[in-house]
Short mmCIF file of N, CA and C in Angstrom, two decimals:
data_model
loop_
_atom_site.label_atom_id
_atom_site.label_comp_id
_atom_site.label_asym_id
_atom_site.label_seq_id
_atom_site.Cartn_x
_atom_site.Cartn_y
_atom_site.Cartn_z
N MET A 1 4.19 4.93 -119.42
CA MET A 1 3.38 3.90 -120.01
C MET A 1 1.93 4.42 -120.06
N VAL A 2 1.26 4.20 -121.18
CA VAL A 2 -0.14 4.59 -121.33
C VAL A 2 -1.00 3.61 -120.54
N SER A 3 -1.87 4.14 -119.67
CA SER A 3 -2.74 3.27 -118.88
C SER A 3 -4.18 3.27 -119.40
N ALA A 4 -4.57 4.31 -120.14
CA ALA A 4 -5.92 4.38 -120.71
C ALA A 4 -5.94 5.43 -121.81
N ILE A 5 -6.90 5.27 -122.71
CA ILE A 5 -7.06 6.24 -123.80
C ILE A 5 -8.52 6.24 -124.21
N ARG A 6 -9.04 7.44 -124.52
CA ARG A 6 -10.42 7.52 -125.00
C ARG A 6 -10.60 8.78 -125.85
N PRO A 7 -11.53 8.72 -126.82
CA PRO A 7 -11.79 9.91 -127.64
C PRO A 7 -12.60 10.92 -126.84
N PHE A 8 -12.36 12.21 -127.15
CA PHE A 8 -13.10 13.28 -126.49
C PHE A 8 -13.07 14.50 -127.40
N GLN A 9 -14.22 14.92 -127.90
CA GLN A 9 -14.37 16.12 -128.73
C GLN A 9 -13.34 16.17 -129.86
N GLN A 10 -13.28 15.11 -130.63
CA GLN A 10 -12.40 14.97 -131.79
C GLN A 10 -10.92 15.06 -131.42
N ARG A 11 -10.60 14.70 -130.21
CA ARG A 11 -9.22 14.58 -129.73
C ARG A 11 -9.15 13.34 -128.87
N TRP A 12 -8.00 13.11 -128.28
CA TRP A 12 -7.84 11.93 -127.44
C TRP A 12 -7.41 12.35 -126.04
N ILE A 13 -7.99 11.68 -125.06
CA ILE A 13 -7.53 11.84 -123.68
C ILE A 13 -6.71 10.59 -123.37
N VAL A 14 -5.49 10.83 -122.96
CA VAL A 14 -4.56 9.74 -122.68
C VAL A 14 -4.15 9.81 -121.22
N ALA A 15 -4.31 8.71 -120.51
CA ALA A 15 -3.86 8.63 -119.12
C ALA A 15 -2.51 7.91 -119.09
N LEU A 16 -1.56 8.51 -118.39
CA LEU A 16 -0.23 7.93 -118.28
C LEU A 16 0.02 7.46 -116.86
N GLU A 17 0.68 6.32 -116.73
CA GLU A 17 1.04 5.83 -115.40
C GLU A 17 1.92 6.86 -114.72
N GLY A 18 1.67 7.10 -113.45
CA GLY A 18 2.48 8.05 -112.69
C GLY A 18 2.02 9.49 -112.79
N VAL A 19 1.01 9.75 -113.62
CA VAL A 19 0.45 11.10 -113.74
C VAL A 19 -0.93 11.02 -113.10
N GLY A 20 -0.99 11.45 -111.83
CA GLY A 20 -2.17 11.16 -111.02
C GLY A 20 -3.33 12.12 -111.11
N ASP A 21 -3.11 13.35 -111.59
CA ASP A 21 -4.23 14.28 -111.63
C ASP A 21 -4.07 15.25 -112.80
N ARG A 22 -5.09 16.07 -112.95
CA ARG A 22 -5.12 17.01 -114.08
C ARG A 22 -3.96 18.01 -114.04
N ASN A 23 -3.61 18.49 -112.84
CA ASN A 23 -2.50 19.44 -112.73
C ASN A 23 -1.20 18.81 -113.21
N ALA A 24 -0.96 17.58 -112.82
CA ALA A 24 0.25 16.89 -113.26
C ALA A 24 0.23 16.69 -114.77
N ALA A 25 -0.94 16.36 -115.30
CA ALA A 25 -1.08 16.18 -116.75
C ALA A 25 -0.84 17.49 -117.49
N GLU A 26 -1.41 18.58 -116.99
CA GLU A 26 -1.24 19.88 -117.64
C GLU A 26 0.21 20.33 -117.65
N SER A 27 0.99 19.90 -116.67
CA SER A 27 2.41 20.26 -116.65
C SER A 27 3.18 19.60 -117.80
N LEU A 28 2.58 18.61 -118.42
CA LEU A 28 3.21 17.91 -119.55
C LEU A 28 2.80 18.48 -120.91
N THR A 29 1.94 19.49 -120.91
CA THR A 29 1.48 20.08 -122.17
C THR A 29 2.67 20.53 -123.00
N GLY A 30 2.65 20.15 -124.27
CA GLY A 30 3.70 20.54 -125.20
C GLY A 30 4.92 19.64 -125.18
N GLN A 31 4.93 18.65 -124.31
CA GLN A 31 6.07 17.73 -124.25
C GLN A 31 5.97 16.69 -125.36
N VAL A 32 7.10 16.20 -125.77
CA VAL A 32 7.16 15.16 -126.80
C VAL A 32 6.94 13.81 -126.14
N VAL A 33 6.08 13.00 -126.74
CA VAL A 33 5.83 11.65 -126.25
C VAL A 33 6.40 10.67 -127.27
N LEU A 34 7.26 9.80 -126.81
CA LEU A 34 7.84 8.78 -127.68
C LEU A 34 7.19 7.45 -127.39
N ALA A 35 7.01 6.66 -128.43
CA ALA A 35 6.40 5.34 -128.26
C ALA A 35 7.09 4.35 -129.18
N GLU A 36 7.12 3.11 -128.74
CA GLU A 36 7.68 2.07 -129.58
C GLU A 36 6.67 1.70 -130.66
N ARG A 37 7.17 1.43 -131.82
CA ARG A 37 6.33 1.01 -132.93
C ARG A 37 5.83 -0.41 -132.65
N ILE A 38 4.55 -0.64 -132.91
CA ILE A 38 4.03 -1.99 -132.72
C ILE A 38 4.50 -2.87 -133.87
N ASP A 39 4.69 -4.13 -133.59
CA ASP A 39 5.15 -5.08 -134.61
C ASP A 39 3.92 -5.73 -135.23
N ASP A 40 3.33 -5.05 -136.21
CA ASP A 40 2.13 -5.54 -136.89
C ASP A 40 2.33 -5.38 -138.38
N PRO A 41 2.54 -6.47 -139.11
CA PRO A 41 2.78 -6.36 -140.55
C PRO A 41 1.60 -5.77 -141.32
N ASP A 42 0.41 -5.77 -140.73
CA ASP A 42 -0.76 -5.22 -141.41
C ASP A 42 -1.01 -3.76 -141.06
N ALA A 43 -0.20 -3.19 -140.16
CA ALA A 43 -0.39 -1.79 -139.76
C ALA A 43 0.02 -0.87 -140.90
N LEU A 44 -0.77 0.17 -141.10
CA LEU A 44 -0.46 1.19 -142.10
C LEU A 44 -0.11 2.47 -141.36
N TRP A 45 1.13 2.91 -141.51
CA TRP A 45 1.59 4.14 -140.89
C TRP A 45 1.49 5.22 -141.94
N VAL A 46 0.47 6.07 -141.82
CA VAL A 46 0.17 7.02 -142.89
C VAL A 46 1.31 7.99 -143.17
N HIS A 47 2.11 8.31 -142.18
CA HIS A 47 3.23 9.23 -142.43
C HIS A 47 4.23 8.63 -143.42
N GLU A 48 4.26 7.30 -143.53
CA GLU A 48 5.17 6.64 -144.48
C GLU A 48 4.68 6.76 -145.92
N LEU A 49 3.45 7.21 -146.12
CA LEU A 49 2.91 7.35 -147.47
C LEU A 49 3.41 8.61 -148.17
N VAL A 50 3.88 9.60 -147.41
CA VAL A 50 4.36 10.84 -148.02
C VAL A 50 5.55 10.54 -148.92
N GLY A 51 5.44 10.99 -150.17
CA GLY A 51 6.48 10.77 -151.16
C GLY A 51 6.21 9.59 -152.08
N ALA A 52 5.25 8.75 -151.72
CA ALA A 52 4.94 7.57 -152.54
C ALA A 52 4.11 7.96 -153.76
N GLU A 53 4.33 7.25 -154.85
CA GLU A 53 3.52 7.41 -156.05
C GLU A 53 2.21 6.65 -155.84
N VAL A 54 1.08 7.29 -156.13
CA VAL A 54 -0.23 6.66 -155.98
C VAL A 54 -0.64 6.06 -157.32
N VAL A 55 -0.95 4.76 -157.29
CA VAL A 55 -1.41 4.07 -158.50
C VAL A 55 -2.68 3.30 -158.17
N THR A 56 -3.48 3.05 -159.21
CA THR A 56 -4.68 2.23 -159.06
C THR A 56 -4.31 0.78 -159.35
N PRO A 57 -5.18 -0.18 -159.02
CA PRO A 57 -4.85 -1.59 -159.24
C PRO A 57 -4.45 -1.91 -160.69
N ASP A 58 -4.97 -1.14 -161.65
CA ASP A 58 -4.61 -1.39 -163.05
C ASP A 58 -3.29 -0.72 -163.44
N GLY A 59 -2.62 -0.08 -162.48
CA GLY A 59 -1.31 0.52 -162.72
C GLY A 59 -1.32 1.97 -163.14
N ARG A 60 -2.49 2.59 -163.21
CA ARG A 60 -2.56 3.99 -163.61
C ARG A 60 -2.03 4.88 -162.49
N ALA A 61 -1.07 5.74 -162.82
CA ALA A 61 -0.45 6.62 -161.83
C ALA A 61 -1.28 7.90 -161.69
N TRP A 62 -1.46 8.34 -160.43
CA TRP A 62 -2.26 9.54 -160.16
C TRP A 62 -1.46 10.65 -159.51
N GLY A 63 -0.23 10.42 -159.19
CA GLY A 63 0.58 11.47 -158.58
C GLY A 63 1.24 11.01 -157.31
N GLN A 64 1.94 11.92 -156.70
CA GLN A 64 2.72 11.63 -155.51
C GLN A 64 2.01 12.19 -154.27
N VAL A 65 2.09 11.44 -153.17
CA VAL A 65 1.52 11.91 -151.91
C VAL A 65 2.40 13.04 -151.38
N ALA A 66 1.81 14.22 -151.26
CA ALA A 66 2.54 15.39 -150.77
C ALA A 66 2.39 15.54 -149.25
N ALA A 67 1.24 15.08 -148.72
CA ALA A 67 0.98 15.23 -147.29
C ALA A 67 -0.15 14.28 -146.89
N VAL A 68 -0.28 14.07 -145.61
CA VAL A 68 -1.41 13.34 -145.06
C VAL A 68 -2.17 14.33 -144.18
N VAL A 69 -3.46 14.50 -144.49
CA VAL A 69 -4.30 15.47 -143.78
C VAL A 69 -5.18 14.72 -142.79
N ALA A 70 -5.11 15.10 -141.52
CA ALA A 70 -5.96 14.47 -140.50
C ALA A 70 -7.40 14.87 -140.76
N ASN A 71 -8.28 13.89 -140.67
CA ASN A 71 -9.70 14.09 -140.91
C ASN A 71 -10.46 13.14 -139.98
N PRO A 72 -11.53 13.56 -139.35
CA PRO A 72 -12.23 12.69 -138.40
C PRO A 72 -12.69 11.35 -138.99
N ALA A 73 -13.16 11.35 -140.21
CA ALA A 73 -13.66 10.11 -140.80
C ALA A 73 -12.53 9.19 -141.24
N SER A 74 -11.51 9.76 -141.84
CA SER A 74 -10.38 8.99 -142.36
C SER A 74 -9.29 9.98 -142.74
N ASP A 75 -8.04 9.63 -142.46
CA ASP A 75 -6.96 10.49 -142.92
C ASP A 75 -7.03 10.59 -144.44
N LEU A 76 -6.61 11.74 -144.97
CA LEU A 76 -6.67 11.98 -146.41
C LEU A 76 -5.26 12.09 -146.97
N LEU A 77 -5.02 11.41 -148.09
CA LEU A 77 -3.76 11.56 -148.79
C LEU A 77 -3.91 12.76 -149.70
N GLU A 78 -3.09 13.76 -149.51
CA GLU A 78 -3.12 14.93 -150.39
C GLU A 78 -2.05 14.73 -151.45
N LEU A 79 -2.49 14.63 -152.71
CA LEU A 79 -1.55 14.45 -153.80
C LEU A 79 -0.94 15.80 -154.17
N ALA A 80 0.14 15.77 -154.92
CA ALA A 80 0.86 16.99 -155.28
C ALA A 80 -0.03 18.00 -156.00
N ASP A 81 -1.06 17.52 -156.73
CA ASP A 81 -1.96 18.44 -157.45
C ASP A 81 -3.13 18.91 -156.60
N GLY A 82 -3.15 18.53 -155.31
CA GLY A 82 -4.23 18.95 -154.42
C GLY A 82 -5.36 17.95 -154.28
N THR A 83 -5.37 16.91 -155.09
CA THR A 83 -6.40 15.87 -154.98
C THR A 83 -6.32 15.22 -153.61
N LEU A 84 -7.49 14.98 -152.99
CA LEU A 84 -7.56 14.33 -151.69
C LEU A 84 -8.13 12.93 -151.86
N VAL A 85 -7.43 11.94 -151.32
CA VAL A 85 -7.87 10.55 -151.41
C VAL A 85 -7.96 9.99 -150.00
N PRO A 86 -9.15 9.56 -149.55
CA PRO A 86 -9.27 8.97 -148.21
C PRO A 86 -8.37 7.74 -148.08
N SER A 87 -7.66 7.65 -146.97
CA SER A 87 -6.72 6.54 -146.78
C SER A 87 -7.41 5.18 -146.71
N VAL A 88 -8.72 5.17 -146.49
CA VAL A 88 -9.43 3.89 -146.45
C VAL A 88 -9.39 3.18 -147.80
N PHE A 89 -9.04 3.91 -148.87
CA PHE A 89 -8.96 3.29 -150.19
C PHE A 89 -7.59 2.73 -150.51
N VAL A 90 -6.65 2.82 -149.56
CA VAL A 90 -5.34 2.19 -149.75
C VAL A 90 -5.54 0.68 -149.64
N THR A 91 -5.17 -0.05 -150.70
CA THR A 91 -5.34 -1.50 -150.69
C THR A 91 -4.03 -2.26 -150.62
N ASP A 92 -2.92 -1.59 -150.95
CA ASP A 92 -1.62 -2.28 -150.93
C ASP A 92 -0.53 -1.25 -150.67
N ALA A 93 0.11 -1.38 -149.53
CA ALA A 93 1.21 -0.48 -149.19
C ALA A 93 2.53 -1.23 -149.15
N SER A 94 2.56 -2.43 -149.71
CA SER A 94 3.78 -3.24 -149.66
C SER A 94 4.90 -2.66 -150.51
N GLY A 95 4.58 -1.73 -151.42
CA GLY A 95 5.59 -1.11 -152.26
C GLY A 95 6.21 0.14 -151.67
N LEU A 96 5.85 0.46 -150.42
CA LEU A 96 6.41 1.66 -149.80
C LEU A 96 7.92 1.52 -149.63
N PRO A 97 8.66 2.59 -149.76
CA PRO A 97 8.22 3.98 -149.82
C PRO A 97 7.96 4.50 -151.23
N GLU A 98 8.17 3.66 -152.25
CA GLU A 98 8.05 4.15 -153.62
C GLU A 98 6.62 4.24 -154.13
N ARG A 99 5.75 3.30 -153.73
CA ARG A 99 4.45 3.18 -154.38
C ARG A 99 3.39 2.70 -153.40
N VAL A 100 2.17 3.20 -153.59
CA VAL A 100 1.03 2.75 -152.81
C VAL A 100 -0.14 2.58 -153.78
N VAL A 101 -0.89 1.50 -153.60
CA VAL A 101 -2.04 1.22 -154.47
C VAL A 101 -3.31 1.65 -153.76
N VAL A 102 -4.14 2.42 -154.48
CA VAL A 102 -5.45 2.82 -153.98
C VAL A 102 -6.51 2.30 -154.94
N ASP A 103 -7.64 1.91 -154.39
CA ASP A 103 -8.75 1.41 -155.21
C ASP A 103 -9.99 2.26 -154.89
N PRO A 104 -10.04 3.47 -155.45
CA PRO A 104 -11.14 4.39 -155.13
C PRO A 104 -12.40 4.07 -155.92
N PRO A 105 -13.54 4.57 -155.46
CA PRO A 105 -14.77 4.40 -156.23
C PRO A 105 -14.67 5.21 -157.53
N GLU A 106 -15.42 4.80 -158.50
CA GLU A 106 -15.43 5.48 -159.80
C GLU A 106 -15.71 6.97 -159.62
N GLY A 107 -14.90 7.78 -160.27
CA GLY A 107 -15.09 9.22 -160.26
C GLY A 107 -14.29 9.97 -159.22
N LEU A 108 -13.77 9.30 -158.20
CA LEU A 108 -13.06 10.01 -157.14
C LEU A 108 -11.79 10.70 -157.66
N LEU A 109 -11.10 10.05 -158.57
CA LEU A 109 -9.86 10.62 -159.09
C LEU A 109 -10.08 11.29 -160.44
N GLY A 110 -11.25 11.83 -160.66
CA GLY A 110 -11.51 12.57 -161.89
C GLY A 110 -11.89 11.71 -163.07
N GLY A 111 -12.24 10.49 -162.85
CA GLY A 111 -12.63 9.60 -163.94
C GLY A 111 -12.75 8.19 -163.40
N PRO A 112 -13.02 7.23 -164.27
CA PRO A 112 -13.13 5.85 -163.80
C PRO A 112 -11.83 5.38 -163.19
N ALA A 113 -11.92 4.69 -162.10
CA ALA A 113 -10.72 4.17 -161.44
C ALA A 113 -10.17 2.99 -162.20
#
């Protein structure tokens, strides 16, 4: 069970119950950590965006999400053509896994949104 978490140098320090010191924590390096998904209908799981078609509110298609790139300010949706779209512009993910709506500022996707 996670007992505490805090950011540190663009990473996270996570304290686990039963892991009392740094040596015990270091022995867990490289281990897989499993967690239950939170039940939040408003949560956006960025890994679920991979494969979705990106469209703007007016229905214009911009391509498919090929990957999600971790970025300190905001995760980036990398489209198949290499275009990067900050995930903060996702306005509707209710169409997943097929479609995600983004509402970017004018010019971000190579022209008016």
